[in-house]
mmCIF file of C-alpha atoms in Angstrom:
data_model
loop_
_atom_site.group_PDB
_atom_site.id
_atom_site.type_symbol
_atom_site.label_atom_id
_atom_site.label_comp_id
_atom_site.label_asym_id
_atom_site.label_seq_id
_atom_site.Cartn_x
_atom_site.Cartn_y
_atom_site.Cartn_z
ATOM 1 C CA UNK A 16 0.000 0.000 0.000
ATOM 2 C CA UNK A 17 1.042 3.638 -0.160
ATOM 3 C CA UNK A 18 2.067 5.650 2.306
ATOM 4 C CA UNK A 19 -0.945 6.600 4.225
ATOM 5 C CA UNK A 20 -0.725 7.875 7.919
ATOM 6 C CA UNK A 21 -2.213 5.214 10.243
ATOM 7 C CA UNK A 22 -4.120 7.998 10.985
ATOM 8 C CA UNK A 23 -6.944 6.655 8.789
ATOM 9 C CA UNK A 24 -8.411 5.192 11.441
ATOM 10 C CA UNK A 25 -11.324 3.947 14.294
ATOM 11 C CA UNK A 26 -13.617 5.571 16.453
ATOM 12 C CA UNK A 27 -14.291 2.536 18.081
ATOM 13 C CA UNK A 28 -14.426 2.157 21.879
ATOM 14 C CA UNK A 29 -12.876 -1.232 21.414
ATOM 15 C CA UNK A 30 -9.881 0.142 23.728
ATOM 16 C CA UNK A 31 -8.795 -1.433 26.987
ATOM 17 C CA UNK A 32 -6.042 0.941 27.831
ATOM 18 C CA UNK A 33 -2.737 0.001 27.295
ATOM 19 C CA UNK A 34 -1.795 2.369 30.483
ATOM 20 C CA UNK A 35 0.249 -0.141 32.876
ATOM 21 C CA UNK A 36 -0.090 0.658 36.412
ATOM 22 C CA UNK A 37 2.950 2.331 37.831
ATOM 23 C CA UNK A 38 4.690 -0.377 39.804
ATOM 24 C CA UNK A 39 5.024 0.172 43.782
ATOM 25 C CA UNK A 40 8.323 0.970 45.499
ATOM 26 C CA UNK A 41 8.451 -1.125 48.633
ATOM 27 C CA UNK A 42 9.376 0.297 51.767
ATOM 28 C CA UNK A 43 13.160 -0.146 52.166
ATOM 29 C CA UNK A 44 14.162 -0.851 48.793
ATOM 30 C CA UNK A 45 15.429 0.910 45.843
ATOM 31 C CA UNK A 46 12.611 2.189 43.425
ATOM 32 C CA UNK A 47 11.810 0.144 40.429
ATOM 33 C CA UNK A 48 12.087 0.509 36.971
ATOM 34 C CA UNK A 49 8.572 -0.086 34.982
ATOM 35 C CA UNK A 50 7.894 -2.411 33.136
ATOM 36 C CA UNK A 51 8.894 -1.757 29.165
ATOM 37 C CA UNK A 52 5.910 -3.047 27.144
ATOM 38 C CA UNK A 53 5.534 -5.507 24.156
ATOM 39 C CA UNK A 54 3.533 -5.569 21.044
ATOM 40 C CA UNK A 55 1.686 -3.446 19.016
ATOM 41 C CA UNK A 56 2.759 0.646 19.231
ATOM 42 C CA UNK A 57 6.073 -0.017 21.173
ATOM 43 C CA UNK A 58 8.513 0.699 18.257
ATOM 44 C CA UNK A 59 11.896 0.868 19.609
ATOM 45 C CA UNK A 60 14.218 -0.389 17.057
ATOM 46 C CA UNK A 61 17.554 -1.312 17.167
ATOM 47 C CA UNK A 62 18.337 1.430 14.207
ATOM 48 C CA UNK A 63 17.138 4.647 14.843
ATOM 49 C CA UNK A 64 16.462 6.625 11.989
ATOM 50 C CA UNK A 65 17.947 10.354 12.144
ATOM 51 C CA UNK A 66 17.721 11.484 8.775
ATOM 52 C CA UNK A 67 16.114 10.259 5.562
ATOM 53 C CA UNK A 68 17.862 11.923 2.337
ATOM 54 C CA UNK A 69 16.401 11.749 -0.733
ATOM 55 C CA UNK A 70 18.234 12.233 -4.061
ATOM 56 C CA UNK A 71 20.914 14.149 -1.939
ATOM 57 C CA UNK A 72 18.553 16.482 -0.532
ATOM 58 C CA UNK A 73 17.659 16.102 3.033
ATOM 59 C CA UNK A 74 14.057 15.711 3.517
ATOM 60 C CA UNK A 75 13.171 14.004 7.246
ATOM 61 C CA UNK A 76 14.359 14.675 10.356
ATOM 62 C CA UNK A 77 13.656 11.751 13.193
ATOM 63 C CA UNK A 78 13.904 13.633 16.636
ATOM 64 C CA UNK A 79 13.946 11.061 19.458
ATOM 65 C CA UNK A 80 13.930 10.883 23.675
ATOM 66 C CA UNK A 81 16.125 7.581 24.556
ATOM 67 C CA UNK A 82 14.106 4.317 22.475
ATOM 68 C CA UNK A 83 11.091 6.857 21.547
ATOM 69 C CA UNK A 84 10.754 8.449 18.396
ATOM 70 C CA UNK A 85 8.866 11.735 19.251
ATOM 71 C CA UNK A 86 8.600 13.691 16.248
ATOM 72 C CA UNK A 87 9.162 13.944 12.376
ATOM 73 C CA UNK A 88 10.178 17.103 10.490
ATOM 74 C CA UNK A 89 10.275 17.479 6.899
ATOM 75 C CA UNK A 90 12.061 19.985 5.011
ATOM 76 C CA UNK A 91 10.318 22.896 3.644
ATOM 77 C CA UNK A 92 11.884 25.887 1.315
ATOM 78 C CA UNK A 93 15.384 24.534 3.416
ATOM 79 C CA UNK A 94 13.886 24.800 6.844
ATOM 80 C CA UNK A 95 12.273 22.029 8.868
ATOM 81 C CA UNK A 96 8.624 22.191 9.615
ATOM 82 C CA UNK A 97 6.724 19.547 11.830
ATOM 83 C CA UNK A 98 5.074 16.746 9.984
ATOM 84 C CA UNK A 99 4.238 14.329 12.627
ATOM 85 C CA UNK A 100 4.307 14.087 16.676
ATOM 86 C CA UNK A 101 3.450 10.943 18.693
ATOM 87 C CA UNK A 102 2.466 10.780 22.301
ATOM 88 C CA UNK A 103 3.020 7.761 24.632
ATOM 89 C CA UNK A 104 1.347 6.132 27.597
ATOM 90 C CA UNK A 105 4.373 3.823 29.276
ATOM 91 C CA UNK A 106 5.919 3.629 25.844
ATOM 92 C CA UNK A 107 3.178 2.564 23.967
ATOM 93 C CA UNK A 108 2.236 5.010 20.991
ATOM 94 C CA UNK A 109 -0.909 6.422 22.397
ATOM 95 C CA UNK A 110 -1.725 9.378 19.770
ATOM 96 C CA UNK A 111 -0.218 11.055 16.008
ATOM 97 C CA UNK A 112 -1.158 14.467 15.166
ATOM 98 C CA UNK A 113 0.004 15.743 11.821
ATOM 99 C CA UNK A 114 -0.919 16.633 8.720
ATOM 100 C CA UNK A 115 -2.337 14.451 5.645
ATOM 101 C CA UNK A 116 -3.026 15.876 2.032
ATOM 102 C CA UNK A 117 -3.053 19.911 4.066
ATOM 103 C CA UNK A 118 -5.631 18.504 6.609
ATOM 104 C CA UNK A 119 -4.987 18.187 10.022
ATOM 105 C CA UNK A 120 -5.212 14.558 11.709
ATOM 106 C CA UNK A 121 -5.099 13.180 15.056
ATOM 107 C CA UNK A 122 -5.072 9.695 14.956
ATOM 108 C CA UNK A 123 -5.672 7.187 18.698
ATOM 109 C CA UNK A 124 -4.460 4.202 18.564
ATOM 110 C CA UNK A 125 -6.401 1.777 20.426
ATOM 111 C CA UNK A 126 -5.429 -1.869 22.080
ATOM 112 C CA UNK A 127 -6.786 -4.975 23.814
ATOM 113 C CA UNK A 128 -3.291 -5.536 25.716
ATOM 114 C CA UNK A 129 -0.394 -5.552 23.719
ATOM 115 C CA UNK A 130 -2.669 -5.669 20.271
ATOM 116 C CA UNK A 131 -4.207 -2.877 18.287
ATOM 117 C CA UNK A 132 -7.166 -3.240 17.595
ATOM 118 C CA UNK A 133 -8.432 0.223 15.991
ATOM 119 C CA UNK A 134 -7.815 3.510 15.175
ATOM 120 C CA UNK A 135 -9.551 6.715 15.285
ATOM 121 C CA UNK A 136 -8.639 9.656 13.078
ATOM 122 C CA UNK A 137 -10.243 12.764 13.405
ATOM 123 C CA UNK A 138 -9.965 16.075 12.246
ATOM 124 C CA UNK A 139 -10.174 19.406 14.214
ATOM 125 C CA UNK A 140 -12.546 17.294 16.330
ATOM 126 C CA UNK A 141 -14.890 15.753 13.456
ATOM 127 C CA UNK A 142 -14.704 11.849 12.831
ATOM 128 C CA UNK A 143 -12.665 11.386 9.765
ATOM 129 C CA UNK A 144 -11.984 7.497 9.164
ATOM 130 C CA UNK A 145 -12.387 3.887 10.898
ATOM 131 C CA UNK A 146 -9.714 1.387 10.857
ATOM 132 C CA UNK A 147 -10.259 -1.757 12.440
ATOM 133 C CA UNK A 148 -8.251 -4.911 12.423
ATOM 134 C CA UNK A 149 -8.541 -8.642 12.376
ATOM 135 C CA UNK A 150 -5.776 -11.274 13.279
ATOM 136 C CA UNK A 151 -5.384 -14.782 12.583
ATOM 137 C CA UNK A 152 -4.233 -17.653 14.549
ATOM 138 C CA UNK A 153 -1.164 -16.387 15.066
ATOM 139 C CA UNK A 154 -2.506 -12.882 15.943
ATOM 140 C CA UNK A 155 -0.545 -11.118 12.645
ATOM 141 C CA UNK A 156 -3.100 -9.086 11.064
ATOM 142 C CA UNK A 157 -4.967 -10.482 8.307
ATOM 143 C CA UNK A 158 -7.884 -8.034 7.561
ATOM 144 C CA UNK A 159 -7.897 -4.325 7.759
ATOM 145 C CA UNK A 160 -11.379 -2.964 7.337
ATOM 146 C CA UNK A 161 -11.506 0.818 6.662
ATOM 147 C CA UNK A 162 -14.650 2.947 6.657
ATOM 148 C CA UNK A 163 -13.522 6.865 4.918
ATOM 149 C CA UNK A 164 -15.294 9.976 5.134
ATOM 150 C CA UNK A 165 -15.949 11.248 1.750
ATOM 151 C CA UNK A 166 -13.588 14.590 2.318
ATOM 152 C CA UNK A 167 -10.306 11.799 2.847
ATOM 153 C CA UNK A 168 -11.021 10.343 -0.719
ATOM 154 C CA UNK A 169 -7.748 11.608 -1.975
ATOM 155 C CA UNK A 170 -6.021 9.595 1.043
ATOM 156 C CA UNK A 171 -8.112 6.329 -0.785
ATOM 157 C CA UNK A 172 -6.570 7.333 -3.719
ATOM 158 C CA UNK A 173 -2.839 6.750 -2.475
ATOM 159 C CA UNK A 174 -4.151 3.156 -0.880
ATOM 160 C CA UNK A 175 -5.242 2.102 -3.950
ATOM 161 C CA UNK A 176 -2.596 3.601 -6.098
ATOM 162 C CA UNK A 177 -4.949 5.847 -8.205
ATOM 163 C CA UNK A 178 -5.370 9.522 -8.032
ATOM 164 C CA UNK A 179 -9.465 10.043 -7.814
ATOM 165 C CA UNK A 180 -9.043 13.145 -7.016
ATOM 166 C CA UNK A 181 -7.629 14.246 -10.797
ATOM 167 C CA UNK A 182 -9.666 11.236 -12.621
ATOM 168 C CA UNK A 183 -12.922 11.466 -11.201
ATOM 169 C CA UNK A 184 -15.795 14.124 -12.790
ATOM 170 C CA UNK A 185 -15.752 18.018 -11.192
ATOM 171 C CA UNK A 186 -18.756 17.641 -9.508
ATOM 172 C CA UNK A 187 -18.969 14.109 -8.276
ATOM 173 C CA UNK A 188 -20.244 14.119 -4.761
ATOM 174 C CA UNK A 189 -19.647 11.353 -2.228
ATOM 175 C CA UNK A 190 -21.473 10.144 0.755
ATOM 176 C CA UNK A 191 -18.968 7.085 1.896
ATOM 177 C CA UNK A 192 -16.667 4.572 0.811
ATOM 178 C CA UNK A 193 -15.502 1.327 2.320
ATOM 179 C CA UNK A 194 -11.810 -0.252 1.700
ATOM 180 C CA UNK A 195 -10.918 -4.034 3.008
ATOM 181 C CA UNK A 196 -7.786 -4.979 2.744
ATOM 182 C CA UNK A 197 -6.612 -8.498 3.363
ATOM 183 C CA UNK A 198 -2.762 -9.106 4.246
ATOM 184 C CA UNK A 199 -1.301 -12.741 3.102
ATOM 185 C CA UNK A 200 1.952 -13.503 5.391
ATOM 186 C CA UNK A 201 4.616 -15.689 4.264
ATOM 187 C CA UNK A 202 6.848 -15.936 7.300
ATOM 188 C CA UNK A 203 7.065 -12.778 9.020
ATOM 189 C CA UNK A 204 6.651 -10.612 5.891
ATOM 190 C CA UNK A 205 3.028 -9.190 4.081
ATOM 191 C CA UNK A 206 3.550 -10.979 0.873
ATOM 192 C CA UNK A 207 -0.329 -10.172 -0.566
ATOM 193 C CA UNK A 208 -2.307 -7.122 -0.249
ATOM 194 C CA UNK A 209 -5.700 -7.786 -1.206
ATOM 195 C CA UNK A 210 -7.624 -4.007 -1.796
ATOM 196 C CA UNK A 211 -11.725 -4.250 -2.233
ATOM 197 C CA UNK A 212 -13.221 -0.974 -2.141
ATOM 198 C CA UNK A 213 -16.465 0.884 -3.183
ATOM 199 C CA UNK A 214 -17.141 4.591 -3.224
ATOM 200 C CA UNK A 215 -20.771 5.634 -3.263
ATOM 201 C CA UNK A 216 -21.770 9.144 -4.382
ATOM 202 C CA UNK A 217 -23.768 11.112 -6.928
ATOM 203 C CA UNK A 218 -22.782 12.227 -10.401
ATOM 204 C CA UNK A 219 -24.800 15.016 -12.551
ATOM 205 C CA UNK A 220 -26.049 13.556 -16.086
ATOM 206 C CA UNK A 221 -23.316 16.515 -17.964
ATOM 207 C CA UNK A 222 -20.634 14.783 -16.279
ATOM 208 C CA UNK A 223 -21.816 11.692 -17.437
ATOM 209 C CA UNK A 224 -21.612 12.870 -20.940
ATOM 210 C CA UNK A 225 -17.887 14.474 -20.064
ATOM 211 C CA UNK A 226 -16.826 11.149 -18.923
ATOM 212 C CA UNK A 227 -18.192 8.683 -22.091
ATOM 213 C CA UNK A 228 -19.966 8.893 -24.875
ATOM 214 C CA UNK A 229 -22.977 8.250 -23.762
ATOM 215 C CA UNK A 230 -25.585 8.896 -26.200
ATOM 216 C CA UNK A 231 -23.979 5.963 -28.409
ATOM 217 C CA UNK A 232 -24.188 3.093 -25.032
ATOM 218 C CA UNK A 233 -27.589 4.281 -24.540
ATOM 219 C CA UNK A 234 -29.261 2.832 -27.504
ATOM 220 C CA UNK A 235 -32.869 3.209 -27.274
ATOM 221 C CA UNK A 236 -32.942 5.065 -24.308
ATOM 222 C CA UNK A 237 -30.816 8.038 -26.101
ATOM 223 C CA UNK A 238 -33.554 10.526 -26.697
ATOM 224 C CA UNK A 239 -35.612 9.854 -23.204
ATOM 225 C CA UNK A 240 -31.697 11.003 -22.186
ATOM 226 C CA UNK A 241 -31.990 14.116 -24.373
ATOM 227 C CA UNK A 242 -34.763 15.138 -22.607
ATOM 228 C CA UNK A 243 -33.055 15.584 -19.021
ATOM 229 C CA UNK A 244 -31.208 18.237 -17.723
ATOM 230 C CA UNK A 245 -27.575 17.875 -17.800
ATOM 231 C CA UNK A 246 -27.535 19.094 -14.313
ATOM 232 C CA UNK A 247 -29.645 16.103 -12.523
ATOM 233 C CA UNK A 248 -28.030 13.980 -10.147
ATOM 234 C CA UNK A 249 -27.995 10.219 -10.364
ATOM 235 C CA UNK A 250 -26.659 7.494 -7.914
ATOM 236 C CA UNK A 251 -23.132 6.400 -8.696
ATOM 237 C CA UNK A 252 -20.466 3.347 -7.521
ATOM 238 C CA UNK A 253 -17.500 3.205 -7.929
ATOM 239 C CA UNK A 254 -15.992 -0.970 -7.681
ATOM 240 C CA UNK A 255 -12.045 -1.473 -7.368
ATOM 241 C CA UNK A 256 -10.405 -4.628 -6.867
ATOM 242 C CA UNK A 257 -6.900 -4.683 -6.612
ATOM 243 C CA UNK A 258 -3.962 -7.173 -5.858
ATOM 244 C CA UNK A 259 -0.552 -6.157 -4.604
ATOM 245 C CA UNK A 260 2.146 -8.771 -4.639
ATOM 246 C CA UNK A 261 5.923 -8.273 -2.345
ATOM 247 C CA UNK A 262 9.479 -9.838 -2.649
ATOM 248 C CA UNK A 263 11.918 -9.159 0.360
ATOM 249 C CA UNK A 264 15.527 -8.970 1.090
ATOM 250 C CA UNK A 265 16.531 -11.234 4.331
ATOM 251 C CA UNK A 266 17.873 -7.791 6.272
ATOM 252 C CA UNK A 267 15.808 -6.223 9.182
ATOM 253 C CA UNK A 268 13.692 -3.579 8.351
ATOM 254 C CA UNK A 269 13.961 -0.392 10.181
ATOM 255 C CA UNK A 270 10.335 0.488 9.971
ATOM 256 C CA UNK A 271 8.816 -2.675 11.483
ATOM 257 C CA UNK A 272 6.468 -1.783 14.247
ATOM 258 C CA UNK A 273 6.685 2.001 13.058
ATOM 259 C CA UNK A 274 2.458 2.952 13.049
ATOM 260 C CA UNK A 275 3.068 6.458 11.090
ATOM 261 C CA UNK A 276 2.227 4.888 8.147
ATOM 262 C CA UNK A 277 0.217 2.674 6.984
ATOM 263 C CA UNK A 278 2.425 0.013 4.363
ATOM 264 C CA UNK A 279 3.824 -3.447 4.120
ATOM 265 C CA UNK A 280 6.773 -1.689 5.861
ATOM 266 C CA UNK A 281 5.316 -0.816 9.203
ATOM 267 C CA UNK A 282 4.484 -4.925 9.733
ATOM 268 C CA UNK A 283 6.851 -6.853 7.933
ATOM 269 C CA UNK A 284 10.554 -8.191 8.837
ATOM 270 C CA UNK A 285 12.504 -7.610 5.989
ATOM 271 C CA UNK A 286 12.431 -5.048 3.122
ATOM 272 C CA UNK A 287 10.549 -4.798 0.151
ATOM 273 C CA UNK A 288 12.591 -5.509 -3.085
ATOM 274 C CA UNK A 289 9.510 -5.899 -5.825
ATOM 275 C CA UNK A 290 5.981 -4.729 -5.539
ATOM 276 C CA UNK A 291 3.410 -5.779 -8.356
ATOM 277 C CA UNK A 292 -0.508 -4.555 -8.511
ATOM 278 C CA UNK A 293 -2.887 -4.855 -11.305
ATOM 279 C CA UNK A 294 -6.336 -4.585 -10.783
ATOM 280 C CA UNK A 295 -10.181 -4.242 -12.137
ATOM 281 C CA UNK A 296 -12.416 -1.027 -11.660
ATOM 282 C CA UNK A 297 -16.308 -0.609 -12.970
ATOM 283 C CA UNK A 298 -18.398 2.566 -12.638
ATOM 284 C CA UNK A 299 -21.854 1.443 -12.308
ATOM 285 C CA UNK A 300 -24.448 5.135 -12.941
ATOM 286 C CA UNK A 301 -28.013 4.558 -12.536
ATOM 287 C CA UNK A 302 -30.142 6.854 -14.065
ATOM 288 C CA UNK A 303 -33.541 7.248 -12.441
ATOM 289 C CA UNK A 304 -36.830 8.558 -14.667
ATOM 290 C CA UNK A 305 -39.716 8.604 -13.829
ATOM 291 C CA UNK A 306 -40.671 5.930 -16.574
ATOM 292 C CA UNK A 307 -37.469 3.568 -15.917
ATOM 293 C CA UNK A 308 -34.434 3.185 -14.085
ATOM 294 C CA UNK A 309 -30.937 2.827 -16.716
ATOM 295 C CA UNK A 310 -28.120 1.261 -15.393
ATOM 296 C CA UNK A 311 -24.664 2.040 -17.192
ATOM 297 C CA UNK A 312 -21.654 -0.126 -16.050
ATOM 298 C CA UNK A 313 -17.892 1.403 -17.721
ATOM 299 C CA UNK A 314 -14.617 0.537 -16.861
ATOM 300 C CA UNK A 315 -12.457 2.311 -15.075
ATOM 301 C CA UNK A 316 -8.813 1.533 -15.922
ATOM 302 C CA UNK A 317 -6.496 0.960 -13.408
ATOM 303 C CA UNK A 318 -3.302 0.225 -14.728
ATOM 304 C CA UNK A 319 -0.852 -2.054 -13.448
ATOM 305 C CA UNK A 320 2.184 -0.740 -11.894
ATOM 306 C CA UNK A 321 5.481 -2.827 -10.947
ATOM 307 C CA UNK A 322 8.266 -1.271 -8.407
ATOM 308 C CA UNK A 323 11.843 -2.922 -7.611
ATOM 309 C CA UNK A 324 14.598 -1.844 -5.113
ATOM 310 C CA UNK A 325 18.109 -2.341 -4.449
ATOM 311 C CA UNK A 326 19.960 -1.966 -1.253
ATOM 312 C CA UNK A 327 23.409 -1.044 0.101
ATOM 313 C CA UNK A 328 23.793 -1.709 4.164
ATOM 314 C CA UNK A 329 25.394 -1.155 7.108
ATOM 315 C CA UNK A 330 27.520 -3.069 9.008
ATOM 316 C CA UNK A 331 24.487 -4.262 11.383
ATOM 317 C CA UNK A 332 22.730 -5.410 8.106
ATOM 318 C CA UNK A 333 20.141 -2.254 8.063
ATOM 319 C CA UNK A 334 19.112 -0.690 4.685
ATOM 320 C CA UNK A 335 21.814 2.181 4.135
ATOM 321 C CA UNK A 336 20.789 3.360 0.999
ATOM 322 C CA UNK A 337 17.197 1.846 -1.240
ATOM 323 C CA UNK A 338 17.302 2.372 -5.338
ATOM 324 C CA UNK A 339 14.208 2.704 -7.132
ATOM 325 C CA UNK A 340 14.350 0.940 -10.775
ATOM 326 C CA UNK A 341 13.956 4.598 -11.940
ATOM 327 C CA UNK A 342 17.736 5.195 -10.403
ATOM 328 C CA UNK A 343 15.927 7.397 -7.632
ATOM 329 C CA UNK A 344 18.149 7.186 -4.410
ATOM 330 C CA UNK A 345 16.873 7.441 -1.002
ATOM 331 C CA UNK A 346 19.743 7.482 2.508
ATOM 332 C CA UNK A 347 18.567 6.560 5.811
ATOM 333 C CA UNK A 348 21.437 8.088 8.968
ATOM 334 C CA UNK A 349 20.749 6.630 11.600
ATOM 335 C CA UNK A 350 21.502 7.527 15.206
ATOM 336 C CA UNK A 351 25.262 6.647 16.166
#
């Protein structure tokens, strides 16, 4: 998947907090130290990440407090500006608040013990997006299940690799859309991303005609069509299925366990060195008179998209350096 903030995420109140109770300090004994958590939202790698560098231009910075990463900056007209800031309860990531697509997000993470269960993203206090999350038997997820607020469409658009924003008609409106993913595991690695997702809105009859051709599928319905106004609203769907394959490297992956993004990275072992997708789309319009209702199924191309990486590393094995096929270059630093 693309990078999408985890933020995307549940309102659920599925949480059992992951607070710990501060241990007691017997009398006449040296206080103890608590308890450092397992699991889900306790990223403390061995490689810290200080700076990412892209094409030789710096572009991150990872600012960290002993094993917790506390904030990212990014690199703005040469000066760093926050991007992303996460909160902790006894070293378990707790909250992100940053930015996605210009809009502000605060994302809670949310656990039943050591396992997240949710997320809730929210913007300047309105509900923006539900993640929840199913495990198999051996508690890995298998199944994310995202419900999207129609304004975070262009964050779909990055998950499923396709830019609705640009493709889809002016003045499409939308009133929801639903994304499951399922996750395939091979080992310890995602190895299968499995995208479903359907947008409902509303789309006037003019961009209909902007779209196709319509007047030529519409056979004898044309001129009952030539009689409506070009700006009446019909129901719309929108139907993607999509299929991403991985290939991995046998080297750690700095980003496992890291929950600011939402990608094959944050949960697998290793690192990524191919990524297939290739996937079906339909755009089913119905258009309601008040003789008959005309259903118009198109295709929607999605075309299929192929990615490979190579890798220099460190002496401890971690990914020094990751180029695209494309001969684009990207550095991690990390923390001496």
């Amino acid at each position: 998947m693309k990078k999408v903030l985890m933020a995307l995420c549940a309102a659920g109140l599925l949480m059992l907090s992951a607070c710990k109770d501060e241990p007691v300090t017997p009398s006449n004994s040296e206080p103890s130290t608590p308890e450092v958590p397992t699991g889900d939202g306790v990223y403390m790698p061995s490689a810290k990440i200080a700076k990412v560098i892209y094409e030789e231009e710096e572009t991150e910075r990872w600012n960290w407090e002993g094993d917790l990463l506390m904030s990212i900056d990014r690199v703005e007209m040469g000066e760093y500006v926050p991007a992303s800031v996460f909160a902790y309860t006894n070293s378990r990531l707790q909250t992100l608040s940053g930015e996605v697509q210009g809009m502000p997000i605060t994302a809670t993470f949310n656990y039943n013990g050591d396992l997240l269960t949710s997320v809730s993203a929210s913007s300047d206090g309105t509900p923006m997006a539900d993640i929840l999350l199913e495990r198999n038997a051996s508690d890995k997820v298998s199944r994310l299940t995202l419900d999207v607020n129609s304004d975070l469409l262009g964050m779909l658009s990055q998950l499923l690799g396709q830019d609705f924003g640009k493709a889809r008609p002016s003045k499409l409106a939308l009133d929801g859309t639903a994304v499951n993913v399922d996750l395939v595991w091979q080992g310890e690695n995602v190895v299968q991303e499995l995208i479903s997702a359907e947008v409902n809105g509303s789309v006037t009859l003019g961009e209909v005609r902007a779209m196709v051709n319509l007047d030529s599928i519409a056979g004898p319905f044309a001129g009952l069509l030539s009689m409506i106004d070009d700006t009446t609203s019909f129901p719309l769907t929108v139907s993607v299925h999509d299929t991403v394959s991985m290939t991995y490297d046998d080297h750690p992956n700095p980003l496992q366990g890291f929950l600011g993004a939402l990608q094959a990275s944050a949960l697998s072992a290793n690192n990524v060195l191919t990524s297939v997708s290739s996937g079906t789309a339909t755009i089913t319009i119905s258009i309601v008179t008040s003789f008959t209702t005309i259903p118009f199924t198109l295709p929607y191309p999605i075309p299929s998209q192929s990615q490979s990486n190579t890798y220099t590393y460190n002496a401890a094995g971690y990914p020094e350096t990751i180029t695209t096929e494309e001969g684009f270059v990207t550095q991690y630093v990390y923390q001496e």
